[in-house]
PDB file of C-alpha atoms in Angstrom:
ATOM      1  CA  MET A   1     114.657  99.276 105.251  1.00  0.00           C
ATOM      2  CA  ALA A   2     113.763 102.731 106.026  1.00  0.00           C
ATOM      3  CA  ALA A   3     110.265 103.186 105.797  1.00  0.00           C
ATOM      4  CA  PHE A   4     108.694 104.828 102.573  1.00  0.00           C
ATOM      5  CA  ASP A   5     107.438 107.815 104.584  1.00  0.00           C
ATOM      6  CA  ASP A   6     110.739 108.831 105.822  1.00  0.00           C
ATOM      7  CA  VAL A   7     112.878 109.088 102.331  1.00  0.00           C
ATOM      8  CA  PRO A   8     112.847 111.562 100.220  1.00  0.00           C
ATOM      9  CA  ALA A   9     109.662 111.972  98.251  1.00  0.00           C
ATOM     10  CA  ILE A  10     111.925 111.120  95.266  1.00  0.00           C
ATOM     11  CA  ALA A  11     111.339 107.446  96.582  1.00  0.00           C
ATOM     12  CA  GLN A  12     108.235 107.893  96.516  1.00  0.00           C
ATOM     13  CA  ILE A  13     107.708 109.351  92.913  1.00  0.00           C
ATOM     14  CA  PHE A  14     109.725 106.206  90.993  1.00  0.00           C
ATOM     15  CA  ALA A  15     106.992 103.823  93.037  1.00  0.00           C
ATOM     16  CA  ALA A  16     104.291 105.825  91.988  1.00  0.00           C
ATOM     17  CA  VAL A  17     105.376 105.660  88.415  1.00  0.00           C
ATOM     18  CA  ALA A  18     105.666 102.344  87.988  1.00  0.00           C
ATOM     19  CA  ALA A  19     101.596 102.487  89.410  1.00  0.00           C
ATOM     20  CA  ALA A  20     100.929 104.724  87.083  1.00  0.00           C
ATOM     21  CA  LEU A  21     102.830 102.618  84.287  1.00  0.00           C
ATOM     22  CA  HIS A  22     101.039  99.005  85.239  1.00  0.00           C
ATOM     23  CA  VAL A  23      97.992 101.203  85.078  1.00  0.00           C
ATOM     24  CA  VAL A  24      98.556 101.616  81.334  1.00  0.00           C
ATOM     25  CA  ILE A  25      99.404  98.666  80.546  1.00  0.00           C
ATOM     26  CA  PHE A  26      96.324  97.487  82.618  1.00  0.00           C
ATOM     27  CA  VAL A  27      94.619  99.255  80.305  1.00  0.00           C
ATOM     28  CA  MET A  28      95.600  98.565  77.373  1.00  0.00           C
ATOM     29  CA  GLU A  29      96.272  94.282  78.294  1.00  0.00           C
ATOM     30  CA  SER A  30      92.210  94.664  79.550  1.00  0.00           C
ATOM     31  CA  LEU A  31      90.096  96.853  77.915  1.00  0.00           C
ATOM     32  CA  LEU A  32      92.450  98.083  74.503  1.00  0.00           C
ATOM     33  CA  TRP A  33      93.568  95.028  73.321  1.00  0.00           C
ATOM     34  CA  SER A  34      91.680  94.676  70.365  1.00  0.00           C
ATOM     35  CA  LYS A  35      92.626  96.767  68.654  1.00  0.00           C
ATOM     36  CA  PRO A  36      96.131  95.816  66.562  1.00  0.00           C
ATOM     37  CA  ALA A  37      98.054  98.493  67.721  1.00  0.00           C
ATOM     38  CA  VAL A  38      98.029  96.960  70.894  1.00  0.00           C
ATOM     39  CA  TRP A  39      98.033  93.316  70.457  1.00  0.00           C
ATOM     40  CA  GLN A  40     101.366  94.051  68.438  1.00  0.00           C
ATOM     41  CA  ARG A  41     103.155  95.923  70.639  1.00  0.00           C
ATOM     42  CA  PHE A  42     103.016  93.207  73.070  1.00  0.00           C
ATOM     43  CA  GLY A  43     104.851  90.787  70.113  1.00  0.00           C
ATOM     44  CA  VAL A  44     101.578  89.184  68.790  1.00  0.00           C
ATOM     45  CA  ALA A  45     101.246  88.830  64.981  1.00  0.00           C
ATOM     46  CA  THR A  46      98.311  87.920  63.307  1.00  0.00           C
ATOM     47  CA  ALA A  47      94.296  88.705  64.877  1.00  0.00           C
ATOM     48  CA  ALA A  48      93.812  85.259  65.093  1.00  0.00           C
ATOM     49  CA  ASP A  49      96.437  85.120  67.512  1.00  0.00           C
ATOM     50  CA  ALA A  50      95.365  87.626  69.099  1.00  0.00           C
ATOM     51  CA  ASP A  51      92.416  86.372  69.868  1.00  0.00           C
ATOM     52  CA  VAL A  52      93.307  83.264  71.641  1.00  0.00           C
ATOM     53  CA  VAL A  53      95.819  85.288  74.334  1.00  0.00           C
ATOM     54  CA  ARG A  54      93.463  87.593  74.744  1.00  0.00           C
ATOM     55  CA  PRO A  55      91.535  85.946  78.262  1.00  0.00           C
ATOM     56  CA  MET A  56      95.292  86.147  78.970  1.00  0.00           C
ATOM     57  CA  ALA A  57      96.084  88.871  78.254  1.00  0.00           C
ATOM     58  CA  PHE A  58      92.826  90.148  80.557  1.00  0.00           C
ATOM     59  CA  ASN A  59      93.607  87.951  83.391  1.00  0.00           C
ATOM     60  CA  GLN A  60      97.737  89.623  83.551  1.00  0.00           C
ATOM     61  CA  GLY A  61      96.318  93.383  82.951  1.00  0.00           C
ATOM     62  CA  PHE A  62      94.129  92.967  86.141  1.00  0.00           C
ATOM     63  CA  TYR A  63      97.296  91.675  87.980  1.00  0.00           C
ATOM     64  CA  ASN A  64      99.850  95.062  86.747  1.00  0.00           C
ATOM     65  CA  LEU A  65      96.097  96.932  87.633  1.00  0.00           C
ATOM     66  CA  PHE A  66      96.307  95.383  91.344  1.00  0.00           C
ATOM     67  CA  LEU A  67      99.815  95.496  91.913  1.00  0.00           C
ATOM     68  CA  ALA A  68      99.523  99.465  91.099  1.00  0.00           C
ATOM     69  CA  VAL A  69      96.926  99.303  93.003  1.00  0.00           C
ATOM     70  CA  GLY A  70      98.956  98.257  96.004  1.00  0.00           C
ATOM     71  CA  ILE A  71     101.377 101.023  95.255  1.00  0.00           C
ATOM     72  CA  VAL A  72      99.017 103.468  95.430  1.00  0.00           C
ATOM     73  CA  VAL A  73      97.026 102.411  99.390  1.00  0.00           C
ATOM     74  CA  GLY A  74     100.494 101.702 100.588  1.00  0.00           C
ATOM     75  CA  LEU A  75     101.417 105.377  99.670  1.00  0.00           C
ATOM     76  CA  ILE A  76      98.175 106.902 101.217  1.00  0.00           C
ATOM     77  CA  VAL A  77      98.349 104.519 103.852  1.00  0.00           C
ATOM     78  CA  GLY A  78     102.108 105.292 105.140  1.00  0.00           C
ATOM     79  CA  GLY A  79     104.041 104.046 108.387  1.00  0.00           C
ATOM     80  CA  ALA A  80     104.282 100.851 109.273  1.00  0.00           C
ATOM     81  CA  ALA A  81     102.111  98.519 106.949  1.00  0.00           C
ATOM     82  CA  GLY A  82     101.815 100.921 103.944  1.00  0.00           C
ATOM     83  CA  ASP A  83     105.173 100.897 103.844  1.00  0.00           C
ATOM     84  CA  ALA A  84     105.023  97.416 103.452  1.00  0.00           C
ATOM     85  CA  ILE A  85     102.415  96.616 101.097  1.00  0.00           C
ATOM     86  CA  VAL A  86     104.878  99.663  98.414  1.00  0.00           C
ATOM     87  CA  VAL A  87     107.863  97.698  98.802  1.00  0.00           C
ATOM     88  CA  PHE A  88     105.595  93.782  98.035  1.00  0.00           C
ATOM     89  CA  ALA A  89     104.444  95.518  95.257  1.00  0.00           C
ATOM     90  CA  CYS A  90     107.760  97.114  94.009  1.00  0.00           C
ATOM     91  CA  LEU A  91     109.212  93.900  94.586  1.00  0.00           C
ATOM     92  CA  SER A  92     106.433  91.672  93.194  1.00  0.00           C
ATOM     93  CA  ILE A  93     107.317  94.043  89.574  1.00  0.00           C
ATOM     94  CA  VAL A  94     110.899  93.559  89.785  1.00  0.00           C
ATOM     95  CA  GLY A  95     110.393  89.398  90.310  1.00  0.00           C
ATOM     96  CA  ALA A  96     107.933  89.965  86.865  1.00  0.00           C
ATOM     97  CA  ALA A  97     110.757  91.699  85.297  1.00  0.00           C
ATOM     98  CA  VAL A  98     112.771  88.997  85.979  1.00  0.00           C
ATOM     99  CA  VAL A  99     110.559  87.191  85.755  1.00  0.00           C
ATOM    100  CA  LEU A 100     110.232  88.420  81.531  1.00  0.00           C
ATOM    101  CA  ALA A 101     113.816  88.559  80.899  1.00  0.00           C
ATOM    102  CA  THR A 102     114.149  84.858  81.330  1.00  0.00           C
ATOM    103  CA  GLY A 103     111.999  84.864  78.202  1.00  0.00           C
ATOM    104  CA  GLY A 104     115.019  86.598  76.202  1.00  0.00           C
ATOM    105  CA  SER A 105     116.380  89.134  74.593  1.00  0.00           C
ATOM    106  CA  LYS A 106     113.299  89.965  72.792  1.00  0.00           C
ATOM    107  CA  TYR A 107     111.975  91.105  75.886  1.00  0.00           C
ATOM    108  CA  PHE A 108     114.105  92.926  77.834  1.00  0.00           C
ATOM    109  CA  ARG A 109     113.571  96.360  76.496  1.00  0.00           C
ATOM    110  CA  ALA A 110     109.683  95.118  77.737  1.00  0.00           C
ATOM    111  CA  ALA A 111     111.742  94.151  81.006  1.00  0.00           C
ATOM    112  CA  PHE A 112     113.384  97.401  81.915  1.00  0.00           C
ATOM    113  CA  THR A 113     110.507  98.818  81.126  1.00  0.00           C
ATOM    114  CA  GLN A 114     108.555  97.032  83.861  1.00  0.00           C
ATOM    115  CA  GLY A 115     111.512  96.971  86.596  1.00  0.00           C
ATOM    116  CA  ILE A 116     113.760 100.062  86.631  1.00  0.00           C
ATOM    117  CA  THR A 117     111.374 102.668  88.442  1.00  0.00           C
ATOM    118  CA  PRO A 118     109.697 100.146  91.262  1.00  0.00           C
ATOM    119  CA  LEU A 119     113.910  98.949  91.518  1.00  0.00           C
ATOM    120  CA  ILE A 120     114.816 102.903  91.797  1.00  0.00           C
ATOM    121  CA  ALA A 121     112.746 103.224  94.566  1.00  0.00           C
ATOM    122  CA  LEU A 122     113.131 100.287  96.304  1.00  0.00           C
ATOM    123  CA  VAL A 123     116.766 101.394  96.295  1.00  0.00           C
ATOM    124  CA  LEU A 124     116.269 104.678  96.773  1.00  0.00           C
ATOM    125  CA  ALA A 125     113.964 103.764 100.189  1.00  0.00           C
ATOM    126  CA  ALA A 126     117.686 101.416 101.141  1.00  0.00           C
ATOM    127  CA  VAL A 127     119.786 103.983 100.919  1.00  0.00           C
ATOM    128  CA  LEU A 128     118.556 106.904 101.787  1.00  0.00           C
TER     129      LEU A 128
END
């Protein structure tokens, strides 16, 4: 795989967009979960269910944040070490999207949204 600092900026942009999306997901899951519009977006039907799921959502939000931070740090560090961090974080996000998709068709849109930009970044880094 080509190094991220050796490929066109477009691959870096897709990786950065993936990071930004995962920061937004962190904010929703970990900071704004108590808002009905947020937990309903994640398919939670009632406030009581949202309260039960809240600790898991909070934790999951931080996973998303850490993956986003990995991409940002990797892009800043650059070189082989930075590239390895970006690739690992992007692969982790794509893997999580695949796992999400195995939950059934109601999760396909979320899995696609989560996984497409890091997948594009990886493909561009590999072929350009």
